[in-house]
Tab-separated table of C-alpha atoms in Angstrom:
chain	number	residue	atom	x	y	z
A	1	MET	CA	97.755	75.149	79.494
A	2	SER	CA	98.255	77.221	76.382
A	3	GLU	CA	100.075	80.550	76.397
A	4	PRO	CA	99.151	83.533	74.230
A	5	ALA	CA	101.322	84.287	71.267
A	6	SER	CA	103.443	87.368	71.757
A	7	GLY	CA	102.479	90.484	69.904
A	8	PRO	CA	101.915	94.222	70.289
A	9	GLY	CA	100.625	94.993	73.759
A	10	SER	CA	100.846	91.428	74.961
A	11	ALA	CA	104.396	90.729	76.075
A	12	PRO	CA	107.362	92.820	77.178
A	13	GLY	CA	109.847	91.055	74.938
A	14	PRO	CA	111.270	87.743	73.738
A	15	GLY	CA	112.116	84.904	76.094
A	16	PRO	CA	110.297	82.128	77.950
A	17	GLY	CA	106.529	82.565	78.153
A	18	PRO	CA	105.335	84.311	81.308
A	19	VAL	CA	103.190	81.375	82.448
A	20	ARG	CA	106.152	79.021	82.192
A	21	VAL	CA	108.325	81.471	84.146
A	22	TRP	CA	105.550	81.900	86.702
A	23	HIS	CA	105.232	78.180	87.390
A	24	ARG	CA	109.003	77.829	87.669
A	25	LEU	CA	109.318	80.633	90.246
A	26	ALA	CA	106.019	80.586	92.143
A	27	GLY	CA	107.185	78.354	94.982
A	28	ALA	CA	110.195	80.520	95.806
A	29	CYS	CA	108.854	84.026	95.206
A	30	VAL	CA	106.458	86.455	96.853
A	31	LEU	CA	103.049	86.877	95.226
A	32	LEU	CA	102.240	90.521	94.474
A	33	ASP	CA	98.486	90.418	94.297
A	34	GLY	CA	97.047	93.480	92.541
A	35	PHE	CA	98.257	96.692	90.926
A	36	HIS	CA	99.022	98.500	94.186
A	37	ALA	CA	101.150	95.684	95.581
A	38	LEU	CA	103.179	95.605	92.371
A	39	LYS	CA	103.439	99.403	92.262
A	40	HIS	CA	104.849	99.592	95.783
A	41	ALA	CA	107.200	96.653	95.328
A	42	VAL	CA	108.690	98.218	92.195
A	43	ARG	CA	108.840	101.629	93.828
A	44	PHE	CA	110.887	100.253	96.731
A	45	GLY	CA	113.347	98.269	94.685
A	46	ALA	CA	111.932	94.740	94.568
A	47	GLU	CA	113.282	92.346	91.971
A	48	VAL	CA	110.224	91.343	89.944
A	49	PRO	CA	110.973	88.659	87.332
A	50	VAL	CA	107.447	88.247	85.940
A	51	GLY	CA	104.153	90.135	85.904
A	52	VAL	CA	100.850	89.389	84.192
A	53	THR	CA	97.511	91.059	83.682
A	54	SER	CA	94.312	90.237	81.858
A	55	ASP	CA	93.963	93.879	80.748
A	56	ARG	CA	97.297	95.521	80.026
A	57	ALA	CA	95.800	98.765	78.728
A	58	ALA	CA	93.771	99.219	81.905
A	59	ALA	CA	96.778	98.469	84.106
A	60	LEU	CA	98.927	101.022	82.305
A	61	ALA	CA	96.119	103.575	82.425
A	62	LEU	CA	96.011	103.042	86.185
A	63	ALA	CA	99.760	103.605	86.289
A	64	ASP	CA	99.375	106.825	84.330
A	65	GLU	CA	96.828	108.024	86.877
A	66	LEU	CA	98.267	106.774	90.172
A	67	ALA	CA	101.923	105.850	89.655
A	68	PRO	CA	103.550	107.623	86.721
A	69	ASP	CA	106.933	107.148	88.402
A	70	VAL	CA	106.803	103.395	87.723
A	71	ARG	CA	104.744	103.426	84.545
A	72	ASP	CA	107.659	102.677	82.220
A	73	THR	CA	108.797	99.783	84.414
A	74	LEU	CA	105.319	98.283	84.414
A	75	ASP	CA	105.110	98.752	80.660
A	76	ARG	CA	108.229	96.603	80.263
A	77	LEU	CA	107.170	94.088	82.882
A	78	LEU	CA	103.494	93.302	82.358
A	79	THR	CA	102.390	90.676	79.877
A	80	GLU	CA	98.749	90.346	78.917
A	81	VAL	CA	97.306	86.848	79.301
A	82	PRO	CA	93.750	85.532	78.906
A	83	GLU	CA	91.544	86.108	81.926
A	84	ALA	CA	91.285	82.358	82.547
A	85	THR	CA	95.072	82.119	82.609
A	86	TYR	CA	95.366	85.027	85.028
A	87	THR	CA	92.764	83.584	87.417
A	88	SER	CA	94.531	80.192	87.348
A	89	LEU	CA	97.728	81.787	88.664
A	90	VAL	CA	96.315	83.517	91.762
A	91	PRO	CA	94.241	82.150	94.643
A	92	ARG	CA	91.953	85.169	94.754
A	93	PRO	CA	91.802	87.366	91.610
A	94	HIS	CA	92.286	91.046	92.366
A	95	PRO	CA	89.898	93.684	90.961
A	96	THR	CA	92.815	95.296	89.085
A	97	ALA	CA	93.570	91.971	87.357
A	98	VAL	CA	97.310	92.372	87.928
A	99	ALA	CA	99.696	89.911	89.561
A	100	ALA	CA	103.453	89.491	89.742
A	101	LEU	CA	106.161	87.502	91.501
A	102	ALA	CA	108.962	89.170	93.434
A	103	VAL	CA	112.144	87.888	94.993
A	104	ARG	CA	111.907	87.995	98.797
A	105	PRO	CA	114.579	90.180	100.427
A	106	ALA	CA	117.410	88.218	101.993
A	107	ARG	CA	116.739	87.398	105.634
A	108	GLU	CA	120.335	88.227	106.546
A	109	ALA	CA	119.968	91.750	105.147
A	110	ASN	CA	116.717	92.304	107.006
A	111	LEU	CA	118.200	91.060	110.281
A	112	GLU	CA	121.179	93.373	109.840
A	113	ARG	CA	118.838	96.292	109.200
A	114	LEU	CA	116.758	95.490	112.270
A	115	ALA	CA	119.792	95.100	114.515
A	116	HIS	CA	121.643	98.200	113.334
A	117	VAL	CA	121.977	100.913	115.972
A	118	PRO	CA	121.493	103.764	116.345
A	119	ARG	CA	118.109	103.540	114.631
A	120	GLU	CA	116.196	106.527	113.297
A	121	ALA	CA	112.785	104.864	113.678
A	122	PRO	CA	111.250	102.186	115.896
A	123	VAL	CA	110.687	98.517	115.147
A	124	VAL	CA	107.082	97.331	115.467
A	125	VAL	CA	106.748	93.948	117.184
A	126	LEU	CA	103.536	91.940	116.791
A	127	ASP	CA	103.521	89.359	119.549
A	128	GLN	CA	101.832	86.172	118.349
A	129	PRO	CA	99.365	87.838	115.984
A	130	ARG	CA	96.518	85.715	114.646
A	131	ASN	CA	94.886	87.658	111.830
A	132	LEU	CA	96.660	87.788	108.470
A	133	GLY	CA	94.805	90.888	107.325
A	134	ASN	CA	95.660	92.783	110.508
A	135	ALA	CA	99.338	91.930	110.074
A	136	GLY	CA	99.245	93.251	106.519
A	137	ALA	CA	97.578	96.483	107.620
A	138	VAL	CA	100.273	96.977	110.271
A	139	ILE	CA	103.059	96.508	107.735
A	140	ARG	CA	101.392	99.093	105.493
A	141	LEU	CA	101.227	101.510	108.436
A	142	ALA	CA	104.806	100.866	109.474
A	143	ALA	CA	106.053	101.530	105.942
A	144	GLY	CA	104.049	104.736	105.788
A	145	PHE	CA	105.595	106.021	109.021
A	146	GLY	CA	109.104	105.003	108.005
A	147	ALA	CA	109.460	102.396	110.737
A	148	THR	CA	112.672	100.373	110.635
A	149	GLY	CA	110.732	97.121	110.383
A	150	VAL	CA	107.967	94.840	111.556
A	151	VAL	CA	108.758	91.695	113.518
A	152	THR	CA	106.248	88.986	114.338
A	153	THR	CA	106.585	86.272	116.969
A	154	GLY	CA	104.616	83.054	116.977
A	155	THR	CA	103.332	80.973	114.069
A	156	LEU	CA	101.930	83.584	111.681
A	157	ASP	CA	104.050	83.972	108.546
A	158	PRO	CA	104.397	87.723	107.865
A	159	TRP	CA	105.158	86.947	104.207
A	160	HIS	CA	101.977	84.917	103.687
A	161	PRO	CA	100.226	86.026	100.439
A	162	THR	CA	97.248	87.373	102.403
A	163	VAL	CA	99.570	89.499	104.544
A	164	VAL	CA	101.375	90.821	101.473
A	165	ARG	CA	98.043	91.659	99.891
A	166	GLY	CA	96.910	93.480	103.055
A	167	GLY	CA	100.216	95.327	103.136
A	168	ALA	CA	99.819	96.451	99.515
A	169	GLY	CA	103.318	95.254	98.675
A	170	LEU	CA	104.940	97.537	101.269
A	171	HIS	CA	106.908	94.623	102.742
A	172	PHE	CA	109.625	95.883	100.405
A	173	ALA	CA	109.645	99.316	102.055
A	174	THR	CA	110.562	98.034	105.530
A	175	ALA	CA	112.247	95.002	107.096
A	176	VAL	CA	109.717	92.238	107.784
A	177	GLU	CA	110.779	89.085	109.645
A	178	ARG	CA	109.523	86.464	112.090
A	179	LEU	CA	111.641	86.030	115.245
A	180	THR	CA	111.364	84.597	118.708
A	181	VAL	CA	111.197	86.927	121.698
A	182	GLY	CA	114.779	85.962	122.487
A	183	GLU	CA	115.880	87.014	119.008
A	184	LEU	CA	114.385	90.515	119.085
A	185	PRO	CA	116.764	93.268	118.018
A	186	PRO	CA	118.350	95.534	120.630
A	187	GLY	CA	116.496	98.500	122.066
A	188	PRO	CA	114.073	99.359	124.870
A	189	VAL	CA	110.765	97.532	124.599
A	190	PHE	CA	107.647	99.659	125.039
A	191	ALA	CA	104.794	97.152	125.258
A	192	LEU	CA	101.173	98.212	124.894
A	193	ASP	CA	99.060	97.103	127.853
A	194	PRO	CA	95.849	98.476	129.419
A	195	GLU	CA	97.605	98.706	132.794
A	196	GLY	CA	100.581	100.646	131.416
A	197	GLU	CA	101.524	104.314	131.711
A	198	ASP	CA	99.463	106.704	129.589
A	199	ILE	CA	101.338	107.172	126.310
A	200	ARG	CA	100.447	110.866	126.238
A	201	GLY	CA	102.948	111.503	129.007
A	202	LEU	CA	105.819	109.736	127.242
A	203	LYS	CA	108.269	110.450	124.460
A	204	LEU	CA	109.039	107.253	122.575
A	205	PRO	CA	112.714	106.986	121.545
A	206	ASP	CA	113.726	106.305	117.968
A	207	ASP	CA	115.410	103.038	118.919
A	208	ALA	CA	112.295	101.666	120.646
A	209	LEU	CA	110.708	98.315	119.995
A	210	LEU	CA	106.962	98.973	120.065
A	211	ALA	CA	105.300	95.708	121.030
A	212	PHE	CA	101.638	94.812	120.597
A	213	GLY	CA	99.933	91.694	121.904
A	214	SER	CA	97.722	89.371	119.929
A	215	GLU	CA	94.186	90.393	119.063
A	216	ARG	CA	92.719	87.819	121.439
A	217	SER	CA	95.062	87.276	124.387
A	218	GLY	CA	97.309	90.338	124.563
A	219	LEU	CA	100.996	90.151	125.424
A	220	SER	CA	102.595	86.751	125.924
A	221	ALA	CA	104.397	86.052	129.184
A	222	GLY	CA	107.746	86.017	127.356
A	223	LEU	CA	107.232	89.415	125.775
A	224	ARG	CA	105.894	90.918	128.971
A	225	ALA	CA	109.025	89.738	130.783
A	226	ARG	CA	111.205	91.322	128.056
A	227	ALA	CA	109.375	94.673	128.234
A	228	ASP	CA	111.146	97.674	129.721
A	229	HIS	CA	107.991	99.826	129.832
A	230	LEU	CA	104.250	99.088	129.749
A	231	VAL	CA	102.317	101.763	127.859
A	232	SER	CA	98.589	102.336	127.466
A	233	LEU	CA	96.529	104.166	124.863
A	234	PRO	CA	93.728	106.507	125.927
A	235	MET	CA	90.409	104.704	125.740
A	236	ARG	CA	86.892	105.428	126.921
A	237	PRO	CA	85.735	103.246	129.817
A	238	GLN	CA	83.742	100.147	128.846
A	239	VAL	CA	85.305	100.045	125.366
A	240	SER	CA	87.046	96.685	125.202
A	241	SER	CA	89.930	97.371	122.859
A	242	TYR	CA	91.149	98.905	119.623
A	243	ASN	CA	91.819	97.025	116.437
A	244	LEU	CA	95.494	95.994	116.246
A	245	ALA	CA	96.255	98.234	113.271
A	246	THR	CA	94.516	101.158	114.979
A	247	SER	CA	96.686	100.685	118.078
A	248	VAL	CA	99.827	100.629	115.963
A	249	ALA	CA	98.737	103.736	114.082
A	250	MET	CA	98.054	105.657	117.280
A	251	THR	CA	101.412	104.664	118.741
A	252	LEU	CA	103.430	105.495	115.632
A	253	TYR	CA	101.627	108.794	115.300
A	254	HIS	CA	102.474	109.651	118.888
A	255	TRP	CA	106.132	108.804	118.170
A	256	SER	CA	106.121	110.995	115.071
A	257	ALA	CA	104.200	113.880	116.652
A	258	THR	CA	106.673	114.146	119.540
A	259	GLY	CA	109.624	114.649	117.213
A	260	GLY	CA	110.468	111.078	116.359
A	261	ALA	CA	110.095	111.443	112.608
A	262	SER	CA	112.195	114.607	112.301
A	263	ARG	CA	115.163	112.759	110.802
A	264	ILE	CA	113.266	110.480	108.445
A	265	GLN	CA	113.922	111.801	104.964
A	266	ASN	CA	111.132	112.190	102.446
A	267	LEU	CA	108.457	111.320	104.992
A	268	SER	CA	105.298	113.277	104.317
A	269	PHE	CA	102.074	113.225	106.259
A	270	GLY	CA	100.103	115.078	103.595
A	271	SER	CA	96.908	113.487	102.392
A	272	GLY	CA	96.774	111.918	98.947
A	273	PRO	CA	94.314	109.922	96.889
A	274	ALA	CA	93.212	106.835	98.734
A	275	SER	CA	93.761	103.609	96.836
A	276	PRO	CA	92.461	100.185	97.763
A	277	ALA	CA	94.961	97.412	98.371
């Protein structure tokens, strides 16, 4: 595979070609698939050793419009490569034609963050989730609400490229790990269940673990046994269920609306321009 010669607007500086660096690091790094994933990863301190785009001018124009705070970083980072080269590096080319590799946060640091008490925000627990896109949407929500982290149980890898894409790179804004039920961090477990107490009558504590069952089968026996409280969301009769991300959003909003987010710094619920992942 040939690499483009460096020149104005094509490469951030001298050194090994970006494609060579990409192939050397791809197996050990997190794929940031699209402009918004890269933007968020950079914004929340990710180490990004290589980034490519098939249209550098368009990517930087997008940064000027949507993320001027990271524009200079992206200017230094992004190397323009031919479209065929870009598409060969990613499993599913993104409409923004931007991709990068980031170093995954150390598991030990994430576990320490999850276990630290007192916490100022809950941990979201996804009990044996099945859908990669749903898991990504939940991580995006959790980051937006300032949750301490997102933990999954079961076989789904929360750092799978499809999950990272669905989370728009916001894995780097919260602690994301896969654990067993027995390894869950400390704190009272409030598990969502149709037979639980109506959430509208409860105040969820900041140190809570908010647990949500799988899209198909609900809470596992192990998680149900670990739960301290069963909680239900208001729902019209004969409606089967909410989408997993919707349930998480409703629960986190209830936590925030009852005073839970009062100590989270720089957390704003103002509306802004919507941007696709």
